[in-house]
Tab-separated table of C-alpha atoms in Angstrom:
chain	number	residue	atom	x	y	z
A	199	MET	CA	-4.766	-15.561	15.211
A	200	ILE	CA	-5.221	-11.884	16.062
A	201	LYS	CA	-8.398	-10.460	17.070
A	202	SER	CA	-10.390	-6.871	15.206
A	203	LEU	CA	-9.282	-3.932	17.785
A	204	LYS	CA	-13.260	-3.836	17.531
A	205	ALA	CA	-12.953	-7.392	19.341
A	206	THR	CA	-10.099	-6.454	21.715
A	207	GLY	CA	-11.848	-3.427	22.694
A	208	SER	CA	-9.388	-0.626	21.593
A	209	GLN	CA	-9.384	2.798	21.946
A	210	LEU	CA	-8.640	3.209	18.350
A	211	ALA	CA	-11.313	0.613	17.129
A	212	ASP	CA	-13.176	4.646	17.461
A	213	SER	CA	-12.779	6.650	14.658
A	214	ALA	CA	-13.202	10.335	17.047
A	215	PHE	CA	-10.232	8.432	18.614
A	216	GLN	CA	-8.242	7.753	15.403
A	217	LEU	CA	-8.922	11.815	13.876
A	218	THR	CA	-7.725	12.710	17.544
A	219	VAL	CA	-3.987	10.623	17.024
A	220	LEU	CA	-4.774	12.221	13.869
A	221	ARG	CA	-4.636	16.017	14.535
A	222	PRO	CA	-1.378	17.514	13.782
A	223	ASP	CA	-1.205	19.626	17.217
A	224	GLN	CA	-1.032	16.238	18.844
A	225	ALA	CA	2.463	15.654	20.686
A	226	ASP	CA	3.623	12.829	18.153
A	227	GLY	CA	3.027	14.867	14.872
A	228	ALA	CA	3.361	18.137	15.976
A	229	HIS	CA	5.634	19.198	13.318
A	230	LEU	CA	3.859	18.276	10.860
A	231	PRO	CA	1.528	21.042	8.104
A	232	SER	CA	-2.306	20.213	8.327
A	233	PHE	CA	-3.109	18.114	5.212
A	234	SER	CA	-5.236	20.954	4.082
A	235	ALA	CA	-2.638	22.804	4.119
A	236	LYS	CA	-0.744	21.694	2.203
A	237	MET	CA	-3.801	21.406	0.110
A	238	ARG	CA	-3.936	25.274	-0.036
A	239	GLU	CA	-0.859	26.453	-0.403
A	240	ALA	CA	-0.919	23.091	-3.831
A	241	GLY	CA	-3.777	24.937	-4.737
A	242	LEU	CA	-5.991	21.753	-4.397
A	243	PHE	CA	-7.691	23.122	-1.318
A	244	PRO	CA	-11.028	22.722	-1.295
A	245	LEU	CA	-10.192	19.322	-2.655
A	246	ARG	CA	-13.396	19.659	-6.193
A	247	PRO	CA	-13.946	16.316	-7.007
A	248	VAL	CA	-15.334	15.678	-11.264
A	249	ALA	CA	-17.827	13.314	-12.494
A	250	PRO	CA	-17.481	9.543	-10.145
A	251	ALA	CA	-17.252	7.248	-12.075
A	252	ILE	CA	-16.163	4.587	-10.198
A	253	LEU	CA	-19.361	2.910	-7.745
A	254	GLN	CA	-17.056	1.409	-5.081
A	255	ILE	CA	-18.852	-0.659	-2.800
A	256	ASN	CA	-17.789	-2.121	1.541
A	257	VAL	CA	-20.128	-4.620	1.354
A	258	GLY	CA	-18.811	-5.234	4.933
A	259	LYS	CA	-16.481	-6.132	7.501
A	260	MET	CA	-16.399	-9.814	7.750
A	261	CYS	CA	-13.582	-10.973	6.881
A	262	ASN	CA	-11.194	-14.810	7.150
A	263	GLN	CA	-8.497	-13.142	7.327
A	264	VAL	CA	-7.071	-10.525	10.147
A	265	CYS	CA	-4.436	-8.798	8.894
A	266	LYS	CA	-2.025	-6.431	11.044
A	267	HIS	CA	-2.492	-3.500	8.256
A	268	CYS	CA	-6.279	-3.581	7.523
A	269	HIS	CA	-7.671	0.556	7.664
A	270	VAL	CA	-10.841	-1.895	7.603
A	271	ASP	CA	-10.309	-3.754	11.044
A	272	ALA	CA	-11.775	-6.786	8.935
A	273	GLY	CA	-11.658	-10.037	10.831
A	274	PRO	CA	-13.861	-13.367	11.456
A	275	ASP	CA	-15.372	-11.556	14.101
A	276	ARG	CA	-17.005	-8.719	12.254
A	277	LYS	CA	-20.692	-9.008	11.644
A	278	GLU	CA	-21.207	-5.367	9.740
A	279	ILE	CA	-22.495	-6.480	5.992
A	280	MET	CA	-24.563	-5.025	3.531
A	281	THR	CA	-27.873	-6.249	3.619
A	282	ARG	CA	-29.572	-7.877	-0.514
A	283	GLU	CA	-31.434	-4.198	0.667
A	284	THR	CA	-29.347	-2.156	0.485
A	285	MET	CA	-27.938	-3.457	-2.893
A	286	GLN	CA	-30.526	-2.893	-4.905
A	287	LEU	CA	-30.331	0.442	-4.200
A	288	CYS	CA	-26.447	-0.167	-5.116
A	289	LEU	CA	-28.106	-1.722	-8.594
A	290	ASP	CA	-31.029	1.197	-8.742
A	291	ALA	CA	-28.229	4.654	-7.897
A	292	LEU	CA	-26.527	2.844	-10.800
A	293	ALA	CA	-28.728	2.646	-12.968
A	294	ARG	CA	-29.897	6.189	-12.606
A	295	THR	CA	-26.402	6.358	-13.375
A	296	ASP	CA	-24.054	6.388	-16.710
A	297	ILE	CA	-21.259	5.113	-13.806
A	298	GLN	CA	-19.164	2.336	-15.451
A	299	THR	CA	-17.355	0.905	-12.641
A	300	VAL	CA	-18.320	-1.351	-9.877
A	301	ASP	CA	-15.550	-1.852	-7.658
A	302	LEU	CA	-16.477	-4.398	-4.517
A	303	THR	CA	-14.912	-4.244	-1.545
A	304	GLY	CA	-14.456	-5.397	2.227
A	305	GLY	CA	-13.759	-7.370	4.409
A	306	ALA	CA	-13.388	-10.924	1.363
A	307	PRO	CA	-16.789	-9.609	-0.545
A	308	GLU	CA	-17.516	-12.724	-1.238
A	309	MET	CA	-18.248	-13.736	2.285
A	310	ASN	CA	-21.262	-11.994	1.913
A	311	PRO	CA	-24.062	-14.060	0.912
A	312	ASP	CA	-26.036	-12.096	-1.777
A	313	PHE	CA	-22.615	-11.305	-3.280
A	314	ARG	CA	-22.901	-13.149	-6.381
A	315	TRP	CA	-26.228	-11.856	-6.261
A	316	LEU	CA	-25.087	-8.255	-6.569
A	317	VAL	CA	-22.137	-9.448	-9.293
A	318	GLU	CA	-25.143	-10.521	-11.399
A	319	GLY	CA	-26.790	-7.246	-11.340
A	320	ILE	CA	-23.570	-4.647	-12.178
A	321	SER	CA	-23.488	-7.592	-15.360
A	322	LYS	CA	-27.478	-7.446	-16.030
A	323	LEU	CA	-26.745	-3.658	-15.925
A	324	GLY	CA	-23.312	-4.046	-18.386
A	325	ARG	CA	-21.113	-2.836	-15.715
A	326	LYS	CA	-17.488	-3.701	-15.277
A	327	THR	CA	-17.007	-5.247	-11.643
A	328	ILE	CA	-14.155	-5.269	-9.797
A	329	VAL	CA	-13.490	-7.784	-7.135
A	330	ARG	CA	-10.691	-6.875	-4.552
A	331	CYS	CA	-10.473	-10.578	-3.506
A	332	ASN	CA	-7.774	-11.481	-0.166
A	333	LEU	CA	-6.875	-14.468	-2.779
A	334	THR	CA	-7.352	-17.187	0.172
A	335	ILE	CA	-11.471	-17.265	0.404
A	336	ILE	CA	-11.009	-18.424	-2.741
A	337	VAL	CA	-9.669	-21.893	-0.608
A	338	ALA	CA	-11.134	-21.386	2.071
A	339	ASN	CA	-13.858	-23.012	1.559
A	340	LYS	CA	-15.068	-26.090	-0.705
A	341	LYS	CA	-18.449	-22.979	-1.412
A	342	TYR	CA	-15.807	-21.131	-2.249
A	343	HIS	CA	-13.759	-22.785	-5.011
A	344	ASP	CA	-15.813	-21.989	-8.280
A	345	LEU	CA	-15.156	-18.337	-7.187
A	346	PRO	CA	-12.481	-18.273	-10.627
A	347	GLU	CA	-15.015	-19.888	-12.866
A	348	PHE	CA	-17.818	-17.165	-10.984
A	349	PHE	CA	-15.599	-13.613	-12.085
A	350	ALA	CA	-14.645	-15.349	-15.113
A	351	ARG	CA	-18.506	-16.066	-16.757
A	352	HIS	CA	-19.668	-12.019	-15.747
A	353	GLY	CA	-15.473	-11.077	-17.148
A	354	VAL	CA	-14.722	-9.549	-13.497
A	355	GLU	CA	-11.797	-7.644	-13.348
A	356	VAL	CA	-9.980	-9.616	-9.978
A	357	VAL	CA	-7.661	-6.978	-7.866
A	358	SER	CA	-5.701	-9.474	-4.896
A	359	SER	CA	-3.234	-8.643	-2.343
A	360	LEU	CA	-0.029	-9.841	-2.917
A	361	PRO	CA	2.767	-7.568	-0.319
A	362	PHE	CA	6.160	-10.053	-1.758
A	363	TYR	CA	6.269	-12.878	-3.283
A	364	ASN	CA	7.844	-14.642	-0.753
A	365	ALA	CA	6.307	-16.342	2.248
A	366	GLY	CA	8.101	-14.596	5.144
A	367	LYS	CA	7.517	-10.821	3.870
A	368	THR	CA	3.836	-12.023	3.564
A	369	ASP	CA	2.317	-13.928	6.289
A	370	ARG	CA	4.558	-11.099	8.455
A	371	GLN	CA	2.124	-8.981	7.461
A	372	ARG	CA	-1.861	-10.946	6.452
A	373	GLY	CA	-1.018	-14.366	8.908
A	374	GLU	CA	0.266	-17.910	9.336
A	375	GLY	CA	0.123	-19.673	5.533
A	376	VAL	CA	-1.638	-17.468	3.699
A	377	PHE	CA	1.395	-16.959	1.604
A	378	ASP	CA	1.166	-20.423	-0.112
A	379	ASP	CA	-2.324	-20.538	0.065
A	380	SER	CA	-2.652	-17.110	-2.192
A	381	ILE	CA	0.130	-19.058	-4.205
A	382	ARG	CA	-2.755	-22.372	-4.386
A	383	ALA	CA	-5.822	-19.522	-5.243
A	384	LEU	CA	-3.908	-17.521	-8.207
A	385	LYS	CA	-2.649	-20.329	-10.281
A	386	MET	CA	-6.191	-21.691	-9.775
A	387	LEU	CA	-7.255	-17.974	-11.449
A	388	ASN	CA	-4.411	-19.132	-13.995
A	389	ALA	CA	-6.021	-21.811	-14.866
A	390	VAL	CA	-8.877	-20.673	-15.777
A	391	GLY	CA	-7.810	-17.626	-17.983
A	392	TYR	CA	-7.254	-15.361	-15.469
A	393	GLY	CA	-3.262	-13.513	-16.046
A	394	GLN	CA	-2.999	-14.899	-19.216
A	395	GLU	CA	-2.081	-13.229	-22.616
A	396	GLY	CA	-5.899	-12.742	-24.941
A	397	SER	CA	-8.472	-14.227	-22.133
A	398	GLY	CA	-9.574	-10.974	-21.590
A	399	LEU	CA	-9.866	-12.001	-17.799
A	400	VAL	CA	-7.395	-9.576	-15.536
A	401	LEU	CA	-5.932	-10.582	-12.804
A	402	ASN	CA	-4.099	-8.000	-11.095
A	403	LEU	CA	-2.426	-8.189	-8.238
A	404	VAL	CA	-1.739	-5.649	-5.165
A	405	TYR	CA	1.897	-4.779	-3.334
A	406	ASN	CA	1.681	-2.830	0.187
A	407	PRO	CA	4.699	-2.389	1.960
A	408	ALA	CA	5.605	-5.386	5.184
A	409	GLY	CA	6.210	-2.313	7.173
A	410	ALA	CA	6.903	1.946	8.451
A	411	PHE	CA	8.294	2.940	5.057
A	412	LEU	CA	6.609	3.437	1.300
A	413	PRO	CA	6.541	1.578	-1.792
A	414	GLY	CA	9.297	2.360	-4.378
A	415	SER	CA	8.733	2.363	-8.757
A	416	GLN	CA	5.289	0.699	-8.880
A	417	ALA	CA	7.418	-0.250	-12.570
A	418	GLY	CA	10.743	-1.788	-10.551
A	419	LEU	CA	7.809	-3.814	-8.019
A	420	GLN	CA	6.003	-4.912	-11.116
A	421	GLN	CA	9.377	-6.362	-13.193
A	422	GLN	CA	10.123	-8.345	-9.696
A	423	PHE	CA	6.731	-10.383	-8.908
A	424	LYS	CA	6.331	-10.874	-12.437
A	425	ARG	CA	10.087	-12.112	-12.508
A	426	ALA	CA	9.885	-13.969	-9.164
A	427	LEU	CA	6.232	-15.461	-9.583
A	428	LEU	CA	6.908	-16.391	-12.736
A	429	LYS	CA	10.094	-18.305	-12.062
A	430	ASP	CA	8.414	-19.871	-8.612
A	431	PHE	CA	5.440	-20.837	-9.191
A	432	GLY	CA	4.420	-20.655	-12.799
A	433	ILE	CA	1.623	-17.689	-11.681
A	434	VAL	CA	1.568	-15.027	-14.513
A	435	PHE	CA	-1.133	-11.344	-13.876
A	436	ASN	CA	-1.195	-8.564	-15.800
A	437	ASP	CA	-0.210	-5.067	-13.375
A	438	LEU	CA	0.894	-4.637	-10.965
A	439	PHE	CA	-0.359	-1.892	-8.102
A	440	ALA	CA	2.112	-0.571	-5.513
A	441	ILE	CA	-0.662	1.117	-2.884
A	442	THR	CA	1.066	3.110	0.135
A	443	ASN	CA	-0.378	1.641	3.722
A	444	ILE	CA	-2.166	4.841	5.477
A	445	PRO	CA	-2.305	5.515	8.695
A	446	VAL	CA	-5.821	4.522	9.619
A	447	SER	CA	-6.807	1.974	11.955
A	448	ARG	CA	-4.800	-0.881	12.296
A	449	TYR	CA	-2.117	-0.188	10.297
A	450	LEU	CA	-2.513	2.964	12.613
A	451	ASP	CA	-2.400	1.200	16.026
A	452	TYR	CA	0.711	-0.939	14.240
A	453	LEU	CA	2.407	2.177	14.013
A	454	LEU	CA	1.633	3.640	17.116
A	455	GLU	CA	2.698	0.293	18.588
A	456	SER	CA	6.506	-0.405	16.907
A	457	GLY	CA	7.055	3.476	17.714
A	458	ASN	CA	7.125	3.764	14.767
A	459	TYR	CA	4.191	6.921	13.987
A	460	ALA	CA	6.317	10.156	14.156
A	461	GLY	CA	8.661	8.857	10.990
A	462	TYR	CA	5.750	7.073	9.199
A	463	MET	CA	3.932	10.673	9.131
A	464	GLU	CA	6.749	12.848	8.410
A	465	LYS	CA	8.169	10.722	5.519
A	466	LEU	CA	4.545	11.045	3.678
A	467	VAL	CA	4.447	15.247	4.566
A	468	ALA	CA	7.752	15.295	3.304
A	469	ALA	CA	7.219	13.185	0.114
A	470	PHE	CA	4.086	15.585	-0.784
A	471	ASN	CA	3.559	15.265	-4.606
A	472	PRO	CA	0.559	18.029	-6.054
A	473	VAL	CA	0.784	16.414	-8.922
A	474	ALA	CA	0.226	13.290	-6.901
A	475	ALA	CA	-2.872	14.905	-4.909
A	476	ALA	CA	-4.040	16.262	-8.534
A	477	GLY	CA	-4.925	12.572	-9.573
A	478	VAL	CA	-6.721	11.146	-6.070
A	479	MET	CA	-8.979	8.669	-6.452
A	480	CYS	CA	-11.709	10.137	-4.501
A	481	ARG	CA	-12.184	13.109	-6.879
A	482	ASP	CA	-13.904	10.638	-9.073
A	483	THR	CA	-14.218	7.743	-6.878
A	484	ILE	CA	-18.105	7.617	-4.819
A	485	SER	CA	-17.430	4.437	-1.697
A	486	VAL	CA	-20.742	3.158	-0.368
A	487	GLY	CA	-20.393	1.605	3.514
A	488	TRP	CA	-22.695	-2.020	3.881
A	489	ASP	CA	-25.345	0.386	5.462
A	490	GLY	CA	-25.851	2.509	2.528
A	491	GLN	CA	-23.874	5.688	3.577
A	492	LEU	CA	-21.539	7.335	0.615
A	493	TYR	CA	-18.079	8.813	1.370
A	494	ASP	CA	-15.147	9.729	-0.280
A	495	CYS	CA	-13.436	7.318	-0.159
A	496	ASP	CA	-12.837	3.537	1.859
A	497	PHE	CA	-10.219	4.965	4.968
A	498	ASN	CA	-12.488	7.777	5.467
A	499	GLN	CA	-15.504	5.210	5.272
A	500	MET	CA	-13.571	4.102	8.479
A	501	LEU	CA	-12.866	7.426	10.204
A	502	ASP	CA	-16.531	8.261	9.536
A	503	LEU	CA	-16.197	10.966	7.659
A	504	LEU	CA	-19.155	11.213	5.375
A	505	VAL	CA	-19.500	13.084	2.482
A	506	ALA	CA	-20.021	17.091	2.907
A	507	SER	CA	-22.779	17.391	0.237
A	508	PRO	CA	-27.018	17.083	1.511
A	509	VAL	CA	-26.996	13.932	-0.491
A	510	GLN	CA	-25.038	10.566	2.281
A	511	HIS	CA	-26.774	7.494	1.347
A	512	ILE	CA	-26.682	5.681	-0.998
A	513	ARG	CA	-30.916	5.613	-1.600
A	514	ASP	CA	-30.672	9.376	-2.388
A	515	PHE	CA	-28.037	9.150	-5.030
A	516	ASP	CA	-27.797	11.617	-7.178
A	517	ALA	CA	-23.925	12.084	-9.366
A	518	ALA	CA	-24.945	15.546	-10.338
A	519	ALA	CA	-25.385	16.797	-5.733
A	520	LEU	CA	-22.104	14.842	-4.907
A	521	THR	CA	-20.391	16.896	-8.060
A	522	GLU	CA	-20.908	19.932	-6.626
A	523	ARG	CA	-19.661	19.010	-2.782
A	524	ALA	CA	-15.839	19.159	-1.230
A	525	VAL	CA	-13.777	15.937	-0.564
A	526	VAL	CA	-13.737	15.573	3.381
A	527	VAL	CA	-9.424	15.851	4.017
A	528	ASN	CA	-7.692	14.810	7.183
A	529	GLN	CA	-4.152	13.908	7.887
A	530	HIS	CA	-4.413	10.467	6.591
A	531	CYS	CA	-4.747	11.975	3.088
A	532	TYR	CA	-1.643	12.004	2.631
A	533	GLY	CA	-0.772	8.531	2.316
A	534	CYS	CA	-2.438	9.016	-0.551
A	535	THR	CA	-0.432	12.082	-2.058
A	536	ALA	CA	3.087	10.726	-1.312
A	537	GLY	CA	5.679	10.416	-3.484
A	538	ALA	CA	4.204	8.537	-6.901
A	539	GLY	CA	1.392	8.469	-5.192
A	540	SER	CA	-1.393	5.594	-3.838
A	541	SER	CA	-4.776	4.632	-4.934
A	542	CYS	CA	-6.909	1.701	-5.516
A	543	GLY	CA	-5.603	1.056	-8.458
A	544	GLY	CA	-1.661	2.188	-7.486
A	545	ALA	CA	0.163	4.666	-8.509
A	546	THR	CA	-1.095	7.967	-9.982
A	547	ALA	CA	2.062	10.250	-11.001
B	902	MET	CA	21.981	11.034	25.460
B	903	GLU	CA	24.403	13.703	23.422
B	904	THR	CA	26.455	11.147	20.526
B	905	TYR	CA	28.269	11.986	16.765
B	906	TYR	CA	26.383	10.517	15.018
B	907	ASN	CA	21.975	12.070	15.408
B	908	PRO	CA	19.677	10.479	13.071
B	909	ALA	CA	18.006	13.905	12.931
B	910	ASP	CA	21.233	15.245	11.070
B	911	LEU	CA	20.196	13.043	7.736
B	912	ALA	CA	17.534	15.410	7.036
B	913	LYS	CA	19.175	17.978	6.740
B	914	PHE	CA	22.265	16.773	4.480
B	915	GLY	CA	20.834	18.640	1.468
B	916	ASN	CA	21.681	21.972	3.450
B	917	ILE	CA	25.829	20.684	2.200
B	918	THR	CA	25.205	23.647	-0.155
B	919	GLU	CA	24.580	25.990	2.112
B	920	TRP	CA	27.827	26.726	2.150
B	921	GLN	CA	30.114	25.601	-0.836
B	922	ALA	CA	26.136	25.780	-3.039
B	923	GLU	CA	28.421	25.529	-6.545
B	924	ALA	CA	30.204	22.280	-5.453
B	925	GLY	CA	27.632	20.707	-4.067
B	926	ARG	CA	24.330	21.287	-6.460
B	927	LYS	CA	26.659	19.683	-8.624
B	928	PHE	CA	27.546	16.635	-6.573
B	929	PHE	CA	23.469	16.038	-5.602
B	930	ASP	CA	22.439	16.173	-9.583
B	931	TYR	CA	25.300	13.164	-9.974
B	932	TYR	CA	23.933	11.346	-6.758
B	933	GLY	CA	20.336	11.427	-8.594
B	934	GLU	CA	21.876	10.502	-11.832
B	935	VAL	CA	23.590	7.429	-10.126
B	936	PHE	CA	21.037	6.081	-9.212
B	937	LYS	CA	18.428	6.094	-11.761
B	938	ASP	CA	17.480	2.501	-13.158
B	939	GLY	CA	19.877	1.795	-15.861
B	940	ALA	CA	21.556	-0.842	-16.325
B	941	LEU	CA	21.513	-1.397	-13.203
B	942	THR	CA	18.101	-1.665	-11.847
B	943	GLU	CA	17.627	0.658	-8.654
B	944	ARG	CA	16.550	-1.774	-6.372
B	945	GLU	CA	21.191	-3.707	-7.665
B	946	LYS	CA	22.196	-0.255	-6.812
B	947	SER	CA	20.170	-0.214	-3.655
B	948	LEU	CA	21.934	-3.010	-2.849
B	949	ILE	CA	25.247	-1.952	-3.612
B	950	ALA	CA	24.452	1.385	-1.415
B	951	LEU	CA	24.158	-0.363	1.399
B	952	ALA	CA	26.371	-2.823	0.998
B	953	VAL	CA	28.967	0.050	0.534
B	954	ALA	CA	26.868	1.806	3.661
B	955	HIS	CA	28.343	-1.226	6.054
B	956	ALA	CA	31.349	-1.319	4.836
B	957	VAL	CA	32.392	3.045	5.880
B	958	GLN	CA	30.335	2.234	8.352
B	959	CYS	CA	27.933	5.148	7.543
B	960	PRO	CA	25.040	5.554	9.986
B	961	TYR	CA	23.305	7.530	8.570
B	962	CYS	CA	23.437	5.686	4.871
B	963	ILE	CA	22.823	2.243	7.108
B	964	ASP	CA	18.976	4.014	8.063
B	965	ALA	CA	19.166	5.548	4.200
B	966	TYR	CA	19.711	2.154	2.317
B	967	THR	CA	18.098	0.247	4.672
B	968	THR	CA	14.684	2.066	3.976
B	969	ASP	CA	15.484	2.749	0.598
B	970	SER	CA	16.486	-1.348	-0.125
B	971	LEU	CA	13.115	-2.258	1.676
B	972	GLN	CA	11.222	0.523	-0.571
B	973	LYS	CA	12.072	-1.330	-3.278
B	974	GLY	CA	11.239	-4.299	-2.668
B	975	ALA	CA	14.091	-5.815	-1.732
B	976	ASP	CA	13.513	-9.064	1.512
B	977	GLU	CA	15.539	-9.714	4.423
B	978	ALA	CA	18.527	-12.216	2.775
B	979	GLN	CA	18.965	-9.963	0.319
B	980	MET	CA	19.850	-7.409	2.192
B	981	MET	CA	22.001	-9.855	4.298
B	982	GLU	CA	23.762	-11.405	1.855
B	983	ALA	CA	25.089	-7.703	0.457
B	984	VAL	CA	25.860	-7.035	3.457
B	985	HIS	CA	27.866	-10.225	3.460
B	986	VAL	CA	29.925	-9.075	0.556
B	987	ALA	CA	30.487	-5.515	2.304
B	988	ALA	CA	31.395	-9.016	4.954
B	989	ALA	CA	33.747	-10.702	2.151
B	990	ILE	CA	35.634	-7.870	0.623
B	991	LYS	CA	36.731	-5.626	3.364
B	992	GLY	CA	37.519	-8.918	4.853
B	993	GLY	CA	39.458	-9.988	2.104
B	994	ALA	CA	41.534	-6.554	1.812
B	995	VAL	CA	42.696	-7.305	4.944
B	996	LEU	CA	44.284	-10.564	4.079
B	997	VAL	CA	45.397	-10.266	1.110
B	998	HIS	CA	48.091	-7.970	2.577
B	999	GLY	CA	48.862	-10.897	4.328
B	1000	VAL	CA	50.766	-12.469	1.465
B	1001	GLN	CA	52.845	-8.941	1.720
B	1002	MET	CA	53.798	-9.951	5.340
B	1003	MET	CA	54.681	-13.130	4.116
B	1004	ASN	CA	57.393	-11.225	1.378
B	1005	LYS	CA	58.489	-9.428	3.466
B	1006	ALA	CA	58.782	-12.311	6.242
B	1007	LYS	CA	60.102	-14.437	4.033
B	1008	GLU	CA	62.564	-11.648	2.966
B	1009	LEU	CA	64.340	-11.085	6.720
B	1010	SER	CA	63.915	-14.580	7.846
B	1011	MET	CA	66.576	-17.103	7.352
C-alpha cells in the first residue's frame, strides 16, 4: 500500500511548500495569471460570501484507503482526528445558527470513534447530515457493517466516490480491490433503500477523473454510470457529481511526478468560467478542521489557509461576522472555476 | 528539437481566423455544432473523432481526442476498439482494391 506524503517525509506534506509550488511565478507555472487577477477581471475579487448554509466538518485525516489523488493526504497512518469536545463545539455552533446542512468528511469520517455520536447530535438538532463515505469502510470491518442501517435511521445523505464504473480505473486511483469492495458496499446501501425510488434515502456518487484531465459533462457521465452500474451489478443511485481534481497534496504530487503539472494548470486556466466562479461553494460553506479551526473550504484547510476573519475557531462561531470576510483564494482555486465548475455537490454552472 | 508538428500549435488552432475570418468562424461554428449531444452522445462522437484522427494520422487530433474521450468518460478498451475500427476500415480499403487487382490480372492473363 502507498503511504501518505507525511509518512514518507515528502516536502509536499508541508502546506507552505505546496503554496510555493503553486505560485504563478514558479518555473512550471510561468505563463499562468494569478487566480485573484482572473477573479478581478471577472468582477469577483475580493470574493464575498453569503450567509453560511452548510457546515462542512472534517472529522479527521484517518482513512482505510490511500488514494493517489487525495487532497487530505489521508491514510491509516494519519492520527489527527476530531475529539468529542470539538464535536460538541460544532453542535453548540449549529444550535446558535439556522444552518440546515452538515457535511461530514475526512479521511474516512466513520473511523472517528465519535462519528455516530456526532451524527446523532446533528439529528437531534433537526439538521440534515451528509456523509462523504468512501464505501470500502462499510465492508472493511465487522463493526462498520451496520453503517447503512445507521445512516438510514438518521436520514443521512450518502455521497460516495466511485471514479469509474469498472475496476481498472477505480483501482488505479483508489487502490487494489477498492472497486469490488465499493460494489459490495453499494449493494448493501441499496438493500436498505439507498438510491431506490421513493425511499427518501439519497445515495449520490462522485466521479473525479483518474488522471490529468478535466471531467466531461456531468449529465453525460451520470447517464453512463447509471446504465453500466445497473446492467453489470444491479446497482441504483440518485445523482452523479462530477468533480475536478484540485492541485493540492497527493494530486499535486501526482501532477508533478508525472510531468503533467504545467499542462493541467494551463487547462484549468483556459477553462476559467466566470459563471462557475460566481457559484463556488466557499461562498455559502464554512469548513471546520479536525482541531476546530475554520476555513473557506476543505482545500484551503489542507493548505492551512485559515478564514480571513477575527473568528477562526468553531468555539467562537459567529455566522454574521464570518459573512463579512473575503474568501481566501490561491492558484488551486482554478480547479473549482474550470468548465462547468466543481464543488462537493458537483458542477456549479 | 525542431519538428514539423509542435504540440503548442494545437492551442493556436483558432488563429486560422486571422487570415480568413468568415470561413474560419463558419468552420468553428459548424465544428461546435457537430460535437453537441444529439442522436449520438458527446462520448460516442468523441470516439468517432478519435478513430478518424488515427485514420487521417493527425497528431494534433490524436492528442485532442484522447484527452476528450477520457473527459467524456470513455475507458481505454473503448478507445482502443475505436482505433481498431479505423484500422479495419483502412486495412479493408487497401484489401478491397485487391478485387480490382484480381480483375485486371485476370483480364491480362491467359
